[in-house]
Amino acid sequence: MNEPITAELVAEDLPTTEPVESDDAYHRYVCDVDRTGFWGTIDRWSDRAARWLNPILIKEARQSLKSRQFSGTFFLLLIASLFWMTVGVVTLAPDIYYVPSGVYMMTGYYFLLAIPMLAMVPLAAHRSLAAELDEGTFEMLAITKLSALRIVTGKLGSALLQMLVYFAVLVPCFAFCYLLRGVDLPMIATTIVVVFTVSVLLTTWGLLLSTVAETRATQMLTLLMLLATIFLAEIFTAIFVLSAVYSQELIWDLEALLFTALFGLVAVSCMVLFVKAAASRIAPVTENRSTPLRWIMFAQQLIWIGSIATLALWSNDDDVLMFGCLMLGGYWLLMGTLMLGESVDLSPRVLRTLPETTLGRMFLLWMIPGPGTGYMFALTTAATGILSLGMCSLLVARSIQPLVFALLMIGYLLMYLSAVRLIMLVLSRRFGHSMGLALAAMCSLLVLGIVVPSVFMAIVTGSPSSFYGVQETTNWMWTIFRVFDDQKLDEAVVAATLVVGGALAMINLFLLFREFSFRHVATPTRVSEDEAASAILDNG
């Protein structure tokens, strides 16, 4: 008799499975759908800030901070810093209480910071972008709205985040060295800035090298190049930092500050060039990948001319001007050779960016992508810059030798770059346009320019040249060595280089008829509508 009553009581005690509508079912911040409260304002600002973050940076930060490479390096760095602190304190005791010991401790902490900053971070960034290209995942990124520049800057941002984490570990250790006396705060700040600048420069260089590799052989070659660069950077950075730390000499006069500012400008310009060049390497072939790089090169030349002219006027030394001309000639020889490997085909998108007016074509023609325009851009820009440095000698030391040396550099640039241009016109018909092919041709010519005069003299006289003369005109190495070592400059050799280089340049000038035929193409209506709609979506 009691079974129905018992069942009814049990049923009343059981929890119901039906949903209960209540205002307390969700958190009050979740119920604030209009985001009208204080935290709603924070959410709105957070969403707006998140839209400006690079998606590649977010992805790379999550992957990098969870990777074994970062975790292993981070914990090894912690253990090593603790070990060095213990060993250093025990070794220096009891003198550590009375004698300044910060220099000794900072030496070890510098190497603990330099190894991950100058080696691990650039290698990780290089491998990260190379893996995207090698494993085929870059195609998934290419179909998104992310530009090539945002992809490269996302990789760079991830590397910068790792640098900040490494700094967070070891900067307190530098503060410990300051407490031990012997090291002042400007020395610590200089060490941190130098290591950070060199690390960013190596990282951008590694990103650029990762885009060059297209085969397994080139991947190994670029990796070896990066390792060699890291090795040299470790050596020279250690020499600079440790010599300053042990000598306790940081000169903060106007000359030192000026030199530091100019070095920083050159370093930053190289970083920008490397990042933009890496983005251009992975950008679609329909985009204009050359014009922004040429503007950066032009800006770098202005920075270099200003730096060298300022240092020469300050020190009143014409050797500084000759060094500036030499470096500028080598720079444009390399950049001009790379531009000779560009493709001759221009997409309709690139043609739409060409100048429309005659005046614009007169001044901006050499900014158009292509090997011919790149050749003329390198020659005209280099000749103007080198001649400007040579003219500064009339103001610095009232000497004409830097001006004659500038003419020699212009002659060698005309001769070798024009010869490679003619060779590439022939080879491109069989092998196509390639920067590697242009570099190989330039390296072969530079070696032949040294070897051929000696072989010729050996055939004619029975022995290699024992004296310098006009027959050594193509031997650029011997000529430059005599200028800087013996302060001797043969005017006949200068005239010969200008005559031969000018003749080769005139031949190339007659072969540039195709470059003068480029004209601006109007933007189709459909393309303008699509670009306007895309801009609205991006802003909305």
XYZ file of C-alpha atoms in Angstrom, residues 201-387:
187
model
C 70.131 42.219 -37.665
C 71.037 38.514 -37.714
C 67.365 37.530 -37.462
C 66.354 39.637 -40.454
C 69.332 38.265 -42.385
C 68.251 34.724 -41.520
C 64.693 35.432 -42.709
C 66.056 36.689 -46.019
C 68.274 33.640 -46.483
C 65.333 31.319 -45.792
C 63.461 32.742 -48.791
C 66.425 32.233 -51.125
C 66.582 28.455 -50.646
C 64.569 26.605 -53.280
C 66.299 23.212 -53.285
C 67.964 21.019 -50.689
C 71.408 22.097 -51.866
C 70.597 25.796 -51.583
C 69.024 25.221 -48.170
C 72.264 23.717 -46.906
C 74.248 26.544 -48.494
C 72.100 29.277 -46.927
C 72.261 27.540 -43.553
C 76.059 27.464 -43.758
C 76.070 31.147 -44.708
C 73.907 31.967 -41.703
C 76.123 29.908 -39.374
C 79.234 31.656 -40.697
C 77.591 35.050 -40.182
C 76.582 34.103 -36.635
C 80.107 32.910 -35.865
C 81.650 36.172 -37.057
C 79.019 38.211 -35.220
C 79.711 36.347 -31.996
C 83.438 37.057 -32.294
C 83.256 40.752 -33.180
C 80.459 41.521 -30.736
C 82.355 39.812 -27.922
C 85.519 41.741 -28.792
C 83.657 45.059 -28.753
C 81.659 44.451 -25.581
C 84.359 42.795 -23.497
C 87.025 45.320 -24.490
C 84.709 48.097 -23.346
C 83.855 46.260 -20.121
C 87.455 45.479 -19.150
C 88.877 48.836 -20.176
C 85.994 50.684 -18.527
C 86.194 53.256 -21.282
C 82.945 54.452 -22.778
C 83.644 57.773 -24.420
C 80.523 59.908 -24.462
C 81.877 62.860 -26.383
C 80.272 64.271 -29.521
C 82.361 62.155 -31.900
C 81.427 58.884 -30.162
C 77.751 59.793 -30.059
C 77.834 60.767 -33.730
C 79.520 57.504 -34.702
C 76.988 55.516 -32.666
C 74.047 57.328 -34.261
C 75.395 56.746 -37.774
C 76.060 53.073 -37.034
C 72.509 52.734 -35.740
C 71.067 54.324 -38.891
C 73.031 51.960 -41.125
C 71.973 48.948 -39.036
C 68.286 49.924 -39.078
C 68.375 50.514 -42.833
C 69.877 47.040 -43.333
C 67.117 45.524 -41.184
C 64.447 47.240 -43.266
C 66.123 46.124 -46.488
C 66.382 42.492 -45.345
C 62.739 42.360 -44.218
C 61.445 43.980 -47.395
C 63.652 41.768 -49.575
C 62.388 38.629 -47.802
C 58.793 39.787 -48.337
C 59.530 40.457 -52.001
C 60.960 36.980 -52.442
C 57.740 35.293 -51.296
C 55.320 37.827 -52.819
C 53.301 36.849 -55.917
C 55.004 37.444 -59.249
C 52.203 39.814 -60.256
C 53.230 42.386 -57.621
C 55.836 45.111 -57.954
C 58.635 43.589 -55.914
C 61.522 45.789 -57.060
C 60.540 49.445 -56.755
C 60.273 49.537 -52.907
C 63.657 47.833 -52.629
C 65.273 50.378 -54.923
C 63.939 53.235 -52.846
C 65.421 51.593 -49.755
C 68.776 51.201 -51.541
C 68.681 54.862 -52.502
C 67.954 55.821 -48.879
C 70.833 53.625 -47.696
C 73.199 55.416 -50.046
C 72.106 58.791 -48.672
C 72.715 57.540 -45.124
C 76.143 56.185 -46.073
C 77.205 59.358 -47.887
C 76.098 61.498 -44.959
C 77.887 59.240 -42.481
C 81.192 59.069 -44.353
C 81.213 62.765 -45.227
C 80.512 63.699 -41.610
C 83.278 61.453 -40.268
C 85.735 62.704 -42.896
C 85.018 66.340 -42.094
C 85.279 65.611 -38.379
C 88.594 63.720 -38.602
C 90.003 65.677 -41.557
C 91.213 62.398 -43.110
C 90.819 61.604 -46.814
C 91.320 57.860 -46.202
C 87.813 57.816 -44.750
C 86.470 59.093 -48.070
C 88.346 56.458 -50.058
C 87.029 53.748 -47.742
C 83.502 55.105 -48.269
C 83.951 55.038 -52.052
C 85.264 51.472 -51.904
C 82.342 50.209 -49.817
C 79.806 52.068 -51.946
C 81.281 50.609 -55.137
C 81.164 47.084 -53.726
C 77.604 47.620 -52.494
C 76.292 48.673 -55.896
C 78.287 45.971 -57.655
C 76.424 43.383 -55.560
C 73.011 45.038 -55.797
C 73.377 45.675 -59.520
C 74.291 42.029 -60.089
C 71.224 40.874 -58.180
C 68.995 43.230 -60.187
C 70.383 41.767 -63.418
C 68.707 38.496 -62.435
C 65.207 39.995 -62.329
C 62.502 38.897 -64.745
C 61.837 40.978 -67.858
C 58.081 40.349 -67.807
C 55.788 42.913 -66.183
C 52.293 41.995 -65.057
C 49.287 44.275 -65.738
C 49.238 45.118 -62.021
C 52.806 46.421 -62.245
C 52.049 48.367 -65.428
C 49.205 50.120 -63.608
C 51.721 51.503 -61.102
C 53.993 53.100 -63.704
C 54.190 56.915 -63.897
C 51.639 58.450 -66.258
C 53.344 61.711 -67.187
C 56.406 62.267 -69.328
C 58.166 64.031 -66.476
C 57.453 61.088 -64.173
C 58.877 58.639 -66.697
C 62.011 60.773 -67.043
C 62.828 60.625 -63.335
C 61.248 57.311 -62.269
C 61.944 55.104 -65.296
C 64.818 53.295 -63.556
C 62.509 52.363 -60.655
C 60.530 50.048 -62.943
C 61.244 46.318 -62.303
C 63.514 44.611 -64.799
C 67.197 43.841 -65.396
C 67.735 46.736 -67.812
C 66.260 49.376 -65.553
C 68.039 47.830 -62.563
C 71.342 48.042 -64.429
C 70.870 51.735 -65.190
C 69.588 52.451 -61.683
C 72.694 50.863 -60.133
C 75.093 52.708 -62.448
C 73.541 56.166 -62.210
C 72.940 56.023 -58.462
C 76.386 54.576 -57.716
C 78.195 57.050 -59.958
C 76.404 59.977 -58.322
C 77.122 58.757 -54.797
C 80.766 57.819 -55.357
C 81.473 61.075 -57.184
